[in-house]
Short mmCIF file of C-alpha atoms in Angstrom, two decimals:
data_model
loop_
_atom_site.label_atom_id
_atom_site.label_comp_id
_atom_site.label_asym_id
_atom_site.label_seq_id
_atom_site.Cartn_x
_atom_site.Cartn_y
_atom_site.Cartn_z
CA MET A 1 100.58 60.27 129.75
CA VAL A 2 98.94 61.89 126.79
CA LYS A 3 100.58 65.28 127.57
CA LEU A 4 103.91 63.66 127.83
CA THR A 5 103.63 61.94 124.34
CA GLN A 6 102.37 65.24 122.91
CA ARG A 7 105.31 67.15 124.39
CA LEU A 8 107.69 64.64 123.09
CA GLY A 9 106.14 64.70 119.62
CA GLY A 10 106.59 68.45 119.55
CA LEU A 11 110.17 68.09 120.55
CA VAL A 12 110.93 65.49 117.91
CA LEU A 13 109.31 67.53 115.23
CA ARG A 14 111.31 70.58 116.21
CA PHE A 15 114.59 68.75 116.44
CA ALA A 16 113.90 67.23 112.98
CA ALA A 17 113.18 70.75 111.58
CA PHE A 18 116.42 71.91 113.12
CA CYS A 19 118.39 69.28 111.50
CA ALA A 20 116.69 69.95 108.08
CA ALA A 21 117.39 73.57 108.17
CA LEU A 22 120.99 73.06 109.36
CA GLY A 23 121.49 70.43 106.53
CA ALA A 24 120.16 72.93 104.03
CA VAL A 25 122.64 75.57 105.24
CA ILE A 26 125.59 73.36 105.16
CA ALA A 27 124.74 71.85 101.82
CA MET A 28 124.36 75.16 100.15
CA VAL A 29 127.47 76.73 101.68
CA THR A 30 129.79 73.91 100.84
CA SER A 31 128.68 73.86 97.19
CA ARG A 32 131.59 75.19 95.01
CA GLU A 33 132.73 73.97 91.78
CA ARG A 34 135.25 75.03 89.28
CA SER A 35 134.85 74.22 85.68
CA SER A 36 137.09 75.29 82.86
CA PHE A 37 135.72 76.24 79.64
CA PHE A 38 138.52 76.64 77.03
CA VAL A 39 140.77 79.08 78.58
CA LEU A 40 138.13 80.62 80.78
CA SER A 41 137.58 79.23 84.19
CA LEU A 42 134.25 79.40 85.89
CA VAL A 43 133.96 79.19 89.58
CA ALA A 44 130.37 78.60 90.76
CA LYS A 45 129.62 79.49 94.36
CA TYR A 46 126.40 80.01 96.12
CA SER A 47 127.16 83.59 96.84
CA ASP A 48 127.02 84.58 93.24
CA LEU A 49 123.32 84.66 93.38
CA ALA A 50 121.37 86.80 95.89
CA ALA A 51 118.55 84.47 96.23
CA PHE A 52 120.88 81.67 97.49
CA LYS A 53 122.48 84.11 100.11
CA TYR A 54 118.93 84.95 101.36
CA PHE A 55 118.13 81.17 101.48
CA VAL A 56 121.31 80.49 103.55
CA ILE A 57 120.64 83.44 105.97
CA ALA A 58 116.92 82.44 106.48
CA ASN A 59 117.65 78.84 107.07
CA ALA A 60 120.52 79.76 109.43
CA ILE A 61 118.01 81.97 111.45
CA VAL A 62 115.45 79.13 111.45
CA SER A 63 117.97 76.57 112.85
CA VAL A 64 119.12 78.87 115.53
CA TYR A 65 115.43 79.56 116.47
CA SER A 66 114.53 75.92 116.46
CA PHE A 67 117.57 75.05 118.64
CA LEU A 68 116.63 77.78 121.22
CA VAL A 69 112.95 76.69 121.28
CA LEU A 70 114.03 73.14 122.07
CA PHE A 71 114.99 74.19 125.48
CA LEU A 72 111.98 76.20 126.45
CA PRO A 73 110.50 74.80 129.64
CA LYS A 74 106.94 73.50 129.52
CA GLU A 75 105.06 75.98 131.76
CA SER A 76 106.79 79.04 130.48
CA LEU A 77 104.55 81.93 129.46
CA LEU A 78 106.48 82.38 126.16
CA TRP A 79 104.60 79.56 124.44
CA LYS A 80 101.97 81.97 123.26
CA PHE A 81 104.76 83.95 121.65
CA VAL A 82 106.18 80.82 120.17
CA VAL A 83 102.92 80.47 118.08
CA VAL A 84 103.40 83.94 116.51
CA LEU A 85 107.19 83.32 115.92
CA ASP A 86 106.38 79.89 114.35
CA LEU A 87 104.12 81.58 111.86
CA MET A 88 106.80 84.18 111.03
CA VAL A 89 109.33 81.48 110.62
CA THR A 90 107.20 79.49 108.31
CA MET A 91 106.71 82.59 106.16
CA LEU A 92 110.52 83.11 106.14
CA LEU A 93 111.07 79.55 105.10
CA THR A 94 108.52 79.54 102.23
CA SER A 95 109.74 82.89 100.87
CA SER A 96 113.44 81.84 101.04
CA LEU A 97 112.67 78.50 99.43
CA SER A 98 110.59 79.99 96.78
CA ALA A 99 113.05 82.55 95.76
CA ALA A 100 115.91 80.00 95.71
CA VAL A 101 113.84 77.67 93.61
CA ALA A 102 112.83 80.41 91.21
CA VAL A 103 116.45 81.40 90.66
CA ALA A 104 117.72 77.82 90.47
CA GLN A 105 114.96 77.17 87.75
CA VAL A 106 116.39 79.95 85.71
CA GLY A 107 119.94 78.40 86.12
CA LYS A 108 118.82 75.02 85.14
CA ARG A 109 116.63 75.84 82.08
CA GLY A 110 117.90 79.28 81.20
CA ASN A 111 115.45 81.92 79.84
CA ALA A 112 115.45 81.81 76.01
CA ASN A 113 113.55 85.03 75.70
CA ALA A 114 116.12 86.87 77.71
CA GLY A 115 119.12 85.26 76.10
CA TRP A 116 120.18 83.69 79.37
CA LEU A 117 121.95 80.34 78.99
CA PRO A 118 121.55 77.56 81.65
CA ILE A 119 124.63 76.97 83.67
CA CYS A 120 123.98 73.60 84.93
CA GLY A 121 125.53 71.89 81.96
CA GLN A 122 128.91 73.31 82.98
CA VAL A 123 128.83 72.83 86.67
CA PRO A 124 126.60 69.71 87.28
CA ARG A 125 127.90 68.81 90.68
CA PHE A 126 127.18 72.43 91.99
CA CYS A 127 123.57 72.14 90.58
CA ASP A 128 123.02 68.71 92.31
CA GLN A 129 124.11 70.08 95.71
CA ILE A 130 121.92 73.12 95.36
CA THR A 131 119.07 70.70 94.53
CA GLY A 132 119.91 68.73 97.70
CA ALA A 133 119.89 71.80 99.68
CA LEU A 134 116.60 72.99 98.37
CA ILE A 135 115.05 69.64 99.09
CA ALA A 136 116.28 69.87 102.78
CA GLY A 137 114.80 73.33 102.82
CA LEU A 138 111.39 71.84 101.61
CA VAL A 139 111.47 69.27 104.41
CA ALA A 140 112.10 71.89 107.01
CA LEU A 141 109.14 73.82 105.72
CA VAL A 142 106.77 70.87 105.80
CA LEU A 143 107.90 70.09 109.35
CA TYR A 144 107.46 73.69 110.36
CA VAL A 145 103.88 73.64 108.94
CA PHE A 146 103.11 70.61 111.19
CA LEU A 147 104.80 72.37 114.12
CA LEU A 148 102.56 75.44 113.57
CA ILE A 149 99.44 73.50 113.59
CA PHE A 150 100.77 71.65 116.62
CA SER A 151 101.53 74.85 118.51
CA ILE A 152 98.16 76.42 117.68
CA HIS A 153 96.42 73.28 118.90
CA HIS A 154 98.24 73.21 122.10
CA VAL A 155 98.36 76.76 123.11
CA VAL A 156 95.03 78.02 121.81
CA ASP A 157 93.07 74.92 122.01
CA PRO A 158 90.31 75.73 119.50
CA PHE A 159 88.37 72.61 119.91
CA LEU A 160 88.00 73.18 123.56
CA LEU A 161 89.33 69.91 124.59
CA ARG A 162 90.98 70.97 127.73
CA LYS A 163 88.76 71.51 130.82
CA SER A 164 90.10 74.41 132.74
CA MET Z 1 66.17 84.99 127.85
CA ALA Z 2 69.21 87.22 128.55
CA GLY Z 3 70.34 85.11 131.53
CA GLY Z 4 70.89 81.85 129.53
CA LYS Z 5 72.31 83.20 126.31
CA THR Z 6 76.01 82.87 125.88
CA VAL Z 7 78.02 85.95 124.64
CA LEU Z 8 78.03 86.40 120.86
CA ALA Z 9 81.24 87.31 119.10
CA GLY Z 10 80.93 89.11 115.74
CA GLY Z 11 78.51 91.72 114.82
CA ASN Z 12 79.64 95.34 114.95
CA THR Z 13 82.61 95.08 117.37
CA LYS Z 14 86.06 96.64 117.19
CA SER Z 15 87.98 93.66 116.00
CA TRP Z 16 85.31 92.89 113.41
CA LYS Z 17 85.64 96.33 111.92
CA LEU Z 18 89.47 96.27 112.07
CA LEU Z 19 89.42 92.87 110.26
CA LEU Z 20 87.04 94.02 107.61
CA GLY Z 21 89.09 97.19 106.97
CA LEU Z 22 92.36 95.21 106.71
CA ARG Z 23 90.80 92.65 104.40
CA ILE Z 24 89.50 95.30 102.06
CA PHE Z 25 92.89 96.92 101.74
CA ALA Z 26 94.62 93.39 101.38
CA PHE Z 27 92.12 92.55 98.72
CA MET Z 28 92.81 95.81 96.73
CA ALA Z 29 96.63 95.34 97.07
CA THR Z 30 96.76 91.84 95.94
CA LEU Z 31 94.27 92.41 93.00
CA ALA Z 32 96.31 95.49 91.87
CA ALA Z 33 99.50 93.43 91.97
CA ALA Z 34 97.87 90.62 89.84
CA ILE Z 35 96.33 92.99 87.38
CA VAL Z 36 99.51 95.18 86.85
CA MET Z 37 101.67 92.14 86.36
CA ALA Z 38 99.19 90.37 84.19
CA LEU Z 39 99.01 93.39 81.78
CA ASN Z 40 102.77 93.82 81.81
CA LYS Z 41 103.88 93.66 78.22
CA GLU Z 42 106.36 95.69 76.07
CA THR Z 43 107.26 95.38 72.49
CA LYS Z 44 110.26 96.95 70.95
CA THR Z 45 112.06 96.89 67.65
CA LEU Z 46 115.76 96.63 68.06
CA VAL Z 47 118.72 96.70 65.71
CA VAL Z 48 120.32 93.37 66.18
CA ALA Z 49 122.93 93.43 63.32
CA THR Z 50 124.23 95.53 60.56
CA ILE Z 51 125.07 94.06 57.14
CA GLY Z 52 126.81 96.65 55.19
CA THR Z 53 124.67 99.65 55.60
CA VAL Z 54 121.39 97.95 56.13
CA PRO Z 55 120.49 97.52 59.74
CA ILE Z 56 118.51 94.33 60.63
CA LYS Z 57 115.67 94.96 63.04
CA ALA Z 58 114.03 92.56 65.12
CA THR Z 59 110.91 92.90 67.25
CA LEU Z 60 111.21 91.58 70.67
CA THR Z 61 108.52 91.33 73.21
CA ALA Z 62 108.84 91.24 76.94
CA LYS Z 63 105.76 89.56 78.45
CA PHE Z 64 105.24 88.20 81.97
CA GLN Z 65 104.59 84.76 80.78
CA HIS Z 66 108.25 84.41 79.74
CA THR Z 67 109.28 84.03 83.38
CA PRO Z 68 107.69 81.21 85.49
CA ALA Z 69 108.27 83.17 88.66
CA PHE Z 70 106.00 85.97 87.40
CA VAL Z 71 103.36 83.44 86.22
CA PHE Z 72 103.34 82.18 89.81
CA PHE Z 73 103.15 85.66 91.10
CA VAL Z 74 100.07 86.40 89.00
CA ILE Z 75 98.36 83.06 89.99
CA ALA Z 76 99.18 83.50 93.80
CA ASN Z 77 98.01 87.14 93.98
CA VAL Z 78 94.71 86.08 92.21
CA MET Z 79 94.21 83.28 94.61
CA ALA Z 80 94.81 85.64 97.62
CA SER Z 81 92.48 88.41 96.26
CA PHE Z 82 89.78 85.71 95.81
CA HIS Z 83 90.28 84.45 99.27
CA ASN Z 84 90.07 87.90 100.68
CA LEU Z 85 86.89 88.53 98.70
CA LEU Z 86 85.28 85.42 100.03
CA MET Z 87 86.24 86.26 103.55
CA ILE Z 88 84.85 89.75 103.20
CA ALA Z 89 81.65 88.44 101.86
CA LEU Z 90 81.44 85.85 104.73
CA GLN Z 91 82.06 88.50 107.26
CA ILE Z 92 79.38 90.82 106.03
CA PHE Z 93 76.79 88.43 105.30
CA SER Z 94 76.93 85.85 108.14
CA PRO Z 95 78.10 87.56 111.38
CA LYS Z 96 76.20 85.16 113.65
CA LEU Z 97 78.24 82.09 112.64
CA GLU Z 98 81.35 83.64 114.03
CA HIS Z 99 81.44 82.11 117.41
CA LYS Z 100 81.65 78.49 116.43
CA GLY Z 101 85.11 77.04 117.03
CA LEU Z 102 85.70 75.25 113.77
CA HIS Z 103 84.63 78.18 111.74
CA VAL Z 104 87.13 80.65 113.49
CA LEU Z 105 89.87 78.05 113.32
CA SER Z 106 89.44 77.53 109.53
CA ILE Z 107 89.50 81.11 108.79
CA ALA Z 108 92.58 81.66 110.89
CA ILE Z 109 94.38 78.79 109.17
CA LEU Z 110 93.24 79.89 105.59
CA ASP Z 111 94.52 83.45 106.38
CA MET Z 112 97.93 82.05 107.40
CA LEU Z 113 98.13 79.93 104.30
CA ASN Z 114 97.33 82.77 101.97
CA ALA Z 115 99.74 85.15 103.74
CA THR Z 116 102.47 82.68 103.29
CA LEU Z 117 101.48 82.14 99.65
CA VAL Z 118 101.64 85.81 98.82
CA SER Z 119 104.87 86.20 100.64
CA ALA Z 120 106.44 83.39 98.66
CA ALA Z 121 105.21 84.59 95.33
CA ALA Z 122 106.39 88.18 96.01
CA ASN Z 123 109.82 86.96 97.16
CA ALA Z 124 110.36 84.74 94.15
CA ALA Z 125 109.31 87.50 91.73
CA VAL Z 126 111.51 90.04 93.38
CA PHE Z 127 114.54 87.91 93.23
CA VAL Z 128 114.14 87.00 89.61
CA ALA Z 129 113.41 90.75 88.93
CA GLU Z 130 116.61 91.69 90.57
CA LEU Z 131 118.42 89.28 88.09
CA GLY Z 132 116.74 90.93 85.25
CA LYS Z 133 117.69 94.44 86.43
CA ASN Z 134 121.24 93.88 87.38
CA GLY Z 135 122.10 90.80 85.42
CA ASN Z 136 124.76 88.38 86.77
CA LYS Z 137 128.20 88.52 85.50
CA HIS Z 138 129.15 85.18 86.98
CA ALA Z 139 126.64 83.32 85.02
CA LYS Z 140 126.97 85.70 82.12
CA TRP Z 141 123.32 86.68 82.15
CA ASN Z 142 122.91 90.18 80.77
CA LYS Z 143 120.43 92.84 81.98
CA VAL Z 144 117.01 93.23 80.48
CA CYS Z 145 115.89 96.46 82.10
CA ASP Z 146 118.07 98.76 80.09
CA ARG Z 147 116.17 98.00 76.92
CA PHE Z 148 112.77 97.25 78.36
CA ALA Z 149 112.36 100.05 80.80
CA THR Z 150 108.61 100.34 80.91
CA TYR Z 151 108.19 96.62 81.50
CA CYS Z 152 110.65 96.83 84.39
CA ASP Z 153 108.83 99.92 85.90
CA HIS Z 154 105.37 98.14 85.76
CA GLY Z 155 106.89 95.12 87.17
CA ALA Z 156 108.33 97.12 90.08
CA GLY Z 157 104.95 98.67 90.69
CA ALA Z 158 103.31 95.31 90.92
CA LEU Z 159 106.01 94.12 93.27
CA ILE Z 160 105.43 96.93 95.59
CA ALA Z 161 101.72 96.30 95.54
CA ALA Z 162 102.33 92.77 96.35
CA PHE Z 163 104.64 93.57 99.34
CA ALA Z 164 102.01 95.90 100.74
CA GLY Z 165 99.77 92.96 100.27
CA VAL Z 166 101.94 90.70 102.24
CA ILE Z 167 102.16 93.10 105.21
CA LEU Z 168 98.38 93.47 105.25
CA MET Z 169 97.80 89.78 104.99
CA ILE Z 170 100.30 89.25 108.02
CA LEU Z 171 98.14 91.81 109.92
CA VAL Z 172 94.95 90.03 108.83
CA SER Z 173 96.27 86.53 110.09
CA GLY Z 174 97.45 88.31 113.34
CA VAL Z 175 93.95 89.57 113.95
CA SER Z 176 92.30 86.26 113.06
CA ILE Z 177 94.68 84.33 115.50
CA SER Z 178 93.93 86.78 118.21
CA ARG Z 179 90.16 86.39 117.65
CA LEU Z 180 90.73 82.65 117.80
CA LEU Z 181 92.54 82.99 121.08
CA PHE Z 182 89.84 85.14 122.47
CA ASN Z 183 87.15 82.78 121.30
CA SER Z 184 88.81 79.78 123.07
CA ASN Z 185 89.44 81.71 126.22
CA LYS Z 186 85.87 82.89 126.30
CA PHE Z 187 84.41 79.47 125.95
CA SER Z 188 86.71 77.75 128.29
CA THR Z 189 86.28 80.16 131.22
CA THR Z 190 82.59 80.77 130.97
CA LYS Z 191 81.03 79.08 133.95
CA ALA Z 192 77.72 81.05 134.37
CA PRO Z 193 76.94 83.22 131.27
CA ALA Z 194 74.88 85.71 133.19
CA THR Z 195 75.20 88.77 131.08
CA ALA Z 196 76.04 89.34 127.52
CA THR Z 197 79.21 91.39 127.63
CA ASP Z 198 80.66 93.37 124.80
CA VAL Z 199 83.59 91.42 123.38
CA PRO Z 200 86.47 93.46 121.87
#
């Protein structure tokens, strides 16, 4: 009974992480805004900035991976491999989130020393949607950290709770 | 009492030496990245305008503190090198504590956390540095590197060191996790610890 609730907990966490990563991808891909500035027209898309492209690609990989692991059977030998892959996916998520937040912060506040003006004043809806996508990415990251600890506990059993 | 003693991990075994070597390299790489970026500063006098025939010069400085991503980079690399230093000291000065379960688990988790931290910092810094090098014409942000070439070169060196540190930290966490796996296997399958076998 305990094993069933543990497995169910793992599945729920992974499904939630899949949803969060997918939400982050969708929110960022559909963010597009046109603003006119006198006669100039500025179209803000996520693909203008390399960090946002990396964020989209990384979260897409993570959501596909979570979806595939959801269907892994319980007694498969691949669970030890899943621990390693969970670690790599967590690192991918943190690096993509950190890069996207760093660049978004430059977009929101600008950089006075480099002469870069903030763009959020001209395209506020774009900025809000990017913020939402970054929050979804953060949720996916936190869920994956829990999943990593969960996988290590179940596959490696460092507290020696299982009697084999 | 060789019959009743359980096997001892740690000591001068192969994985211990490998872990120590990897940690020393990771410590050096992250420390180098932190130091090079922290000392990164360039001052230049540029002509910003010309009134008549008199050029107006302004002294501009490029420092790492101007960019929050680089500040995070320095802090994260300092934390990771401090962690590596602590782990090296722990490994050298107390090898007999190694076989307790919680000890090995906390080392593995801390290694993973620090590997993630360094990778996040290096990634954030590299994307912001790419913005500085190439500019972004959609957002009308102009390049910084054509005027402050030395600043950009030093920053690039720090980033390379940090990425080497990331790869080394990933290897360190891999070895720590495998020691954790081996530790738990050894204790759960030991029925009669008759002889002290050499653990890899």
